[in-house]
CSV table of C-alpha atoms in Angstrom, one decimal:
chain,number,residue,atom,x,y,z
A,3,MET,CA,-2.6,13.5,2.0
A,4,MET,CA,-5.8,11.7,2.1
A,5,GLY,CA,-6.4,12.9,-1.7
A,6,GLN,CA,-3.1,11.6,-2.8
A,7,LEU,CA,-3.7,8.1,-0.9
A,8,LEU,CA,-7.2,7.7,-2.5
A,9,LEU,CA,-5.5,8.8,-6.0
A,10,ARG,CA,-2.8,6.3,-5.7
A,11,GLY,CA,-5.4,3.7,-4.5
A,12,MET,CA,-7.7,4.1,-7.5
A,13,LEU,CA,-4.6,4.1,-9.9
A,14,VAL,CA,-3.3,0.9,-8.5
A,15,GLY,CA,-7.0,-0.3,-9.0
A,16,ILE,CA,-6.7,0.5,-12.7
A,17,LEU,CA,-3.6,-1.9,-12.9
A,18,ALA,CA,-5.1,-4.3,-10.9
A,19,GLY,CA,-8.2,-4.4,-13.0
A,20,LEU,CA,-6.1,-4.6,-16.2
A,21,LEU,CA,-4.1,-7.4,-15.0
A,22,ALA,CA,-7.3,-9.4,-13.9
A,23,PHE,CA,-8.7,-8.7,-17.2
A,24,GLY,CA,-5.5,-10.5,-18.7
A,25,PHE,CA,-6.0,-13.6,-16.2
A,26,ALA,CA,-9.6,-13.9,-16.7
A,27,ARG,CA,-9.1,-13.8,-20.4
A,28,VAL,CA,-6.8,-16.5,-20.4
A,29,PHE,CA,-8.1,-18.8,-17.4
A,30,GLY,CA,-11.6,-17.7,-17.0
A,31,GLU,CA,-13.1,-17.0,-20.2
A,32,PRO,CA,-12.5,-20.9,-21.5
A,33,GLN,CA,-14.5,-21.8,-18.6
A,34,VAL,CA,-17.3,-19.7,-19.3
A,35,ALA,CA,-17.5,-20.7,-23.0
A,36,ARG,CA,-17.6,-24.5,-22.0
A,37,ALA,CA,-20.5,-23.7,-19.8
A,38,VAL,CA,-22.4,-21.6,-22.5
A,39,ALA,CA,-21.7,-24.3,-25.0
A,40,LEU,CA,-23.1,-27.0,-22.5
A,41,GLU,CA,-26.1,-24.6,-22.1
A,42,GLY,CA,-26.7,-24.6,-25.9
A,43,GLU,CA,-26.4,-28.1,-26.4
A,44,GLY,CA,-29.5,-28.5,-24.0
A,45,GLY,CA,-27.8,-30.2,-20.9
A,46,HIS,CA,-29.4,-27.8,-18.6
A,47,HIS,CA,-32.9,-27.9,-19.9
A,48,HIS,CA,-35.8,-28.6,-17.6
A,49,GLY,CA,-38.6,-29.6,-20.4
A,50,GLU,CA,-39.5,-28.0,-23.5
A,51,ALA,CA,-42.2,-26.0,-22.3
A,52,GLU,CA,-39.7,-24.4,-19.7
A,53,ALA,CA,-37.0,-23.9,-22.4
A,54,GLY,CA,-40.0,-22.1,-24.5
A,55,GLU,CA,-40.4,-19.7,-21.6
A,56,HIS,CA,-36.9,-19.0,-21.5
A,57,ASP,CA,-36.6,-18.4,-25.1
A,58,HIS,CA,-39.5,-15.9,-24.8
A,59,ASP,CA,-37.8,-14.2,-21.8
A,60,ALA,CA,-34.4,-13.9,-23.6
A,61,ALA,CA,-36.1,-12.3,-26.8
A,62,HIS,CA,-37.4,-9.8,-24.6
A,63,ASP,CA,-34.3,-9.2,-22.6
A,64,PRO,CA,-32.3,-6.1,-24.0
A,65,GLY,CA,-29.0,-7.9,-22.7
A,66,ALA,CA,-29.7,-11.2,-24.5
A,67,GLY,CA,-28.4,-9.6,-27.8
A,68,ILE,CA,-24.9,-9.0,-26.4
A,69,SER,CA,-22.5,-11.1,-28.2
A,70,ARG,CA,-20.1,-13.3,-26.2
A,71,GLY,CA,-17.2,-11.4,-28.0
A,72,THR,CA,-18.4,-8.2,-26.4
A,73,GLN,CA,-18.9,-9.8,-23.1
A,74,ALA,CA,-15.4,-11.5,-23.3
A,75,GLY,CA,-13.8,-8.2,-24.3
A,76,ILE,CA,-15.0,-4.8,-23.4
A,77,GLY,CA,-17.7,-6.0,-20.9
A,78,LEU,CA,-15.0,-8.1,-19.1
A,79,LEU,CA,-12.4,-5.2,-19.3
A,80,THR,CA,-15.0,-2.6,-17.8
A,81,GLY,CA,-16.0,-5.0,-15.0
A,82,THR,CA,-12.7,-5.7,-13.7
A,83,THR,CA,-11.4,-2.2,-14.1
A,84,VAL,CA,-14.4,-0.7,-12.1
A,85,TYR,CA,-13.9,-3.7,-9.5
A,86,GLY,CA,-10.4,-2.7,-9.0
A,87,VAL,CA,-10.8,0.9,-8.7
A,88,ALA,CA,-13.7,0.5,-6.3
A,89,LEU,CA,-11.8,-1.4,-4.2
A,90,GLY,CA,-8.4,0.5,-4.5
A,91,GLY,CA,-10.4,3.7,-3.5
A,92,VAL,CA,-11.8,1.7,-0.5
A,93,LEU,CA,-8.6,0.3,0.6
A,94,ALA,CA,-6.8,3.7,0.3
A,95,LEU,CA,-9.5,5.2,2.8
A,96,VAL,CA,-9.3,2.3,5.3
A,97,PHE,CA,-5.7,2.6,5.2
A,98,ALA,CA,-5.7,6.3,6.0
A,99,GLY,CA,-8.1,5.6,8.9
A,100,VAL,CA,-6.1,2.8,10.5
A,101,GLN,CA,-2.4,3.6,9.8
A,102,GLY,CA,-0.6,3.9,13.0
A,103,ARG,CA,-3.7,2.9,15.1
A,104,LEU,CA,-3.9,-0.7,14.9
A,105,SER,CA,-0.3,-1.5,15.2
A,106,ALA,CA,3.4,0.0,14.7
A,107,LEU,CA,3.6,-1.8,11.3
A,108,ARG,CA,5.2,-0.2,8.2
A,109,PRO,CA,2.7,1.2,5.7
A,110,ARG,CA,3.6,-1.7,3.3
A,111,ALA,CA,2.9,-4.4,5.8
A,112,THR,CA,-0.3,-2.6,7.0
A,113,VAL,CA,-1.8,-2.7,3.5
A,114,ALA,CA,-0.6,-6.2,3.0
A,115,LEU,CA,-2.9,-7.3,5.9
A,116,LEU,CA,-5.6,-5.0,5.1
A,117,ALA,CA,-5.6,-6.4,1.6
A,118,LEU,CA,-5.3,-10.0,3.0
A,119,GLY,CA,-8.2,-9.3,5.3
A,120,GLY,CA,-10.5,-7.9,2.6
A,121,PHE,CA,-9.9,-10.9,0.2
A,122,VAL,CA,-10.9,-13.4,3.1
A,123,ALA,CA,-13.9,-11.5,4.4
A,124,LEU,CA,-15.1,-10.1,1.2
A,125,VAL,CA,-14.5,-12.8,-1.3
A,126,LEU,CA,-13.2,-16.2,0.2
A,127,VAL,CA,-15.7,-16.7,3.3
A,128,PRO,CA,-18.7,-15.7,1.0
A,129,GLY,CA,-17.5,-17.7,-1.5
A,130,LEU,CA,-17.2,-20.8,0.5
A,131,LYS,CA,-20.7,-20.6,1.3
A,132,TYR,CA,-22.1,-19.4,-1.8
A,133,PRO,CA,-19.5,-20.1,-4.6
A,134,ALA,CA,-19.9,-18.7,-8.1
A,135,ASN,CA,-21.9,-20.8,-10.6
A,136,PRO,CA,-21.2,-20.6,-14.4
A,137,PRO,CA,-24.4,-19.2,-16.8
A,138,ALA,CA,-25.4,-22.9,-17.2
A,139,VAL,CA,-26.2,-23.6,-13.5
A,140,GLY,CA,-29.1,-21.9,-11.5
A,141,SER,CA,-32.6,-20.9,-12.6
A,142,PRO,CA,-33.5,-17.4,-13.3
A,143,GLU,CA,-36.3,-17.5,-10.6
A,144,THR,CA,-33.6,-17.9,-8.0
A,145,ILE,CA,-31.4,-15.0,-8.8
A,146,GLY,CA,-33.0,-12.6,-6.1
A,147,ILE,CA,-32.6,-15.1,-3.1
A,148,ARG,CA,-29.2,-16.2,-4.3
A,149,THR,CA,-28.1,-12.6,-4.5
A,150,ALA,CA,-29.5,-11.7,-1.1
A,151,THR,CA,-28.0,-14.4,0.7
A,152,PHE,CA,-24.8,-14.1,-0.8
A,153,PHE,CA,-24.5,-10.1,0.2
A,154,MET,CA,-26.0,-11.1,3.6
A,155,MET,CA,-23.0,-13.6,4.0
A,156,LEU,CA,-20.8,-11.0,3.0
A,157,LEU,CA,-22.1,-8.7,5.6
A,158,PHE,CA,-21.9,-11.1,8.2
A,159,SER,CA,-18.4,-11.9,7.1
A,160,VAL,CA,-17.2,-8.2,7.4
A,161,GLY,CA,-19.0,-7.5,10.7
A,162,ALA,CA,-17.3,-10.9,12.3
A,163,MET,CA,-13.9,-9.3,10.9
A,164,ILE,CA,-14.2,-6.0,12.5
A,165,LEU,CA,-15.4,-7.7,15.6
A,166,GLY,CA,-12.4,-9.9,15.8
A,167,VAL,CA,-10.0,-6.9,15.1
A,168,MET,CA,-11.8,-5.3,18.1
A,169,ILE,CA,-11.5,-8.2,20.4
A,170,ALA,CA,-7.7,-8.2,19.4
A,171,ARG,CA,-7.2,-4.4,20.1
A,172,HIS,CA,-8.9,-5.0,23.5
A,173,LEU,CA,-6.8,-7.9,24.5
A,174,THR,CA,-3.4,-6.5,23.3
A,175,ALA,CA,-2.4,-4.6,26.3
A,176,ALA,CA,-3.1,-7.2,28.8
A,177,HIS,CA,-1.9,-10.4,26.9
A,178,GLY,CA,0.4,-9.2,24.1
A,179,ALA,CA,-0.2,-8.8,20.3
A,180,TRP,CA,0.4,-12.3,19.4
A,181,THR,CA,-2.0,-13.8,21.8
A,182,ALA,CA,-4.6,-11.1,21.1
A,183,TRP,CA,-4.4,-11.4,17.4
A,184,LEU,CA,-4.7,-15.3,17.6
A,185,VAL,CA,-7.8,-14.8,19.8
A,186,GLY,CA,-9.2,-12.2,17.4
A,187,ILE,CA,-8.8,-14.6,14.3
A,188,GLY,CA,-10.3,-17.5,16.2
A,189,ALA,CA,-13.4,-15.3,17.0
A,190,TYR,CA,-13.6,-14.5,13.4
A,191,VAL,CA,-13.5,-18.1,12.6
A,192,VAL,CA,-16.1,-19.3,15.1
A,193,LEU,CA,-18.6,-16.5,14.3
A,194,VAL,CA,-18.5,-17.0,10.5
A,195,ALA,CA,-18.6,-21.0,10.9
A,196,LEU,CA,-21.8,-20.3,13.0
A,197,VAL,CA,-23.3,-18.1,10.4
A,198,MET,CA,-22.5,-20.4,7.6
A,199,LEU,CA,-24.5,-23.2,9.4
A,200,MET,CA,-27.6,-20.9,10.1
A,201,MET,CA,-27.6,-19.7,6.7
A,202,PRO,CA,-29.7,-21.5,4.2
A,203,THR,CA,-28.0,-23.8,1.8
A,204,LEU,CA,-28.7,-23.3,-2.0
A,205,ASP,CA,-27.9,-26.4,-4.2
A,206,GLU,CA,-28.9,-25.9,-8.0
A,207,VAL,CA,-25.9,-28.2,-9.2
A,208,SER,CA,-27.2,-31.5,-7.9
A,209,GLY,CA,-29.3,-33.4,-10.6
A,210,SER,CA,-28.3,-30.5,-13.4
A,211,GLY,CA,-26.1,-32.9,-15.2
A,212,PHE,CA,-23.4,-30.3,-15.2
A,213,PRO,CA,-19.7,-31.6,-15.2
A,214,ALA,CA,-18.1,-31.6,-11.9
A,215,GLY,CA,-14.7,-30.7,-13.5
A,216,THR,CA,-16.0,-27.9,-15.5
A,217,LEU,CA,-17.8,-26.3,-12.4
A,218,TRP,CA,-14.6,-26.8,-10.1
A,219,GLU,CA,-12.5,-25.1,-12.9
A,220,PHE,CA,-14.9,-22.4,-13.3
A,221,ARG,CA,-15.2,-21.6,-9.6
A,222,LEU,CA,-11.4,-21.8,-9.1
A,223,ALA,CA,-10.8,-19.4,-12.2
A,224,SER,CA,-13.4,-17.0,-10.6
A,225,LEU,CA,-11.7,-17.0,-7.1
A,226,ALA,CA,-8.2,-16.5,-8.6
A,227,ILE,CA,-9.2,-13.5,-10.8
A,228,ARG,CA,-10.3,-11.6,-7.7
A,229,ALA,CA,-7.3,-12.7,-5.8
A,230,VAL,CA,-5.3,-11.1,-8.5
A,231,VAL,CA,-7.2,-7.8,-7.9
A,232,TRP,CA,-6.5,-8.0,-4.1
A,233,ALA,CA,-2.9,-9.4,-4.6
A,234,VAL,CA,-2.1,-6.4,-6.8
A,235,LEU,CA,-3.6,-3.8,-4.7
A,236,GLY,CA,-1.9,-5.4,-1.4
A,237,ILE,CA,1.5,-5.1,-3.1
A,238,GLY,CA,1.0,-2.0,-5.6
A,239,PHE,CA,-0.8,0.4,-3.0
A,240,GLY,CA,1.5,-0.6,-0.2
A,241,ILE,CA,4.5,0.5,-2.2
A,242,ALA,CA,2.6,3.7,-3.3
A,243,ALA,CA,1.3,4.5,0.2
A,244,GLU,CA,4.6,4.1,1.9
A,245,ARG,CA,6.2,6.6,-0.8
A,246,VAL,CA,3.2,9.0,0.1
A,247,LEU,CA,3.7,8.9,3.8
A,248,ALA,CA,7.6,9.2,3.5
A,249,ARG,CA,7.2,12.3,1.1
A,250,GLY,CA,4.8,14.0,3.6
A,251,ASN,CA,7.2,13.1,6.7
A,252,HIS,CA,10.3,14.7,4.7
A,253,GLN,CA,8.1,17.7,3.9
A,254,ALA,CA,6.8,18.1,7.5
A,255,ARG,CA,10.5,18.0,8.8
A,256,ALA,CA,11.6,20.4,6.2
């Protein structure tokens, strides 16, 4: 049954990736195109010498020759599909491990809660501290520190959510499910808030001259694209998992 759940999770992930690709083409790519146009106009240059260095680096960068059409087409499709398949597989494995152990919810409800928790822990919370930036924002020299701090925030968020779930499970027998889960959620919120305050702030937008409206639309589109993936997984895999388990129970009784 594990193999069937994993297969269906990955298949739903393909669907999620395709839908996210369509959404990104309509709502995300226009924001990227505007950012690239602004960068090309020189709105984000820091001086002629530095611009010359960037041009020299780009000339030796194998990825610099990839056209915008390729990036917005096959590149984007590959990225969203791989993202969807990977998350679909992980969601299926987590579901197989927790179904019937955390609560008596139906499989569809369990998957929906897992997808919601995954979106909050992996996307929303890290994105609140370190939101996505368009191509024209940010220095190449800070890519390493930006990537490291983002993944540190992501790991702290996941760890805090696991701890919150453990607290809720521990309190359920004595205080009831409703109170226990409220305490668990509260613990998660407090922990991630403390981590956000302790983590360094990386602000490369102030003074860059990048239009605030374009930046907001880009970040909103980036968040929405990933929300589409998680929503499709939460709904689609929930339906698929319920059918797999129902078929397995029917065969067991037979």
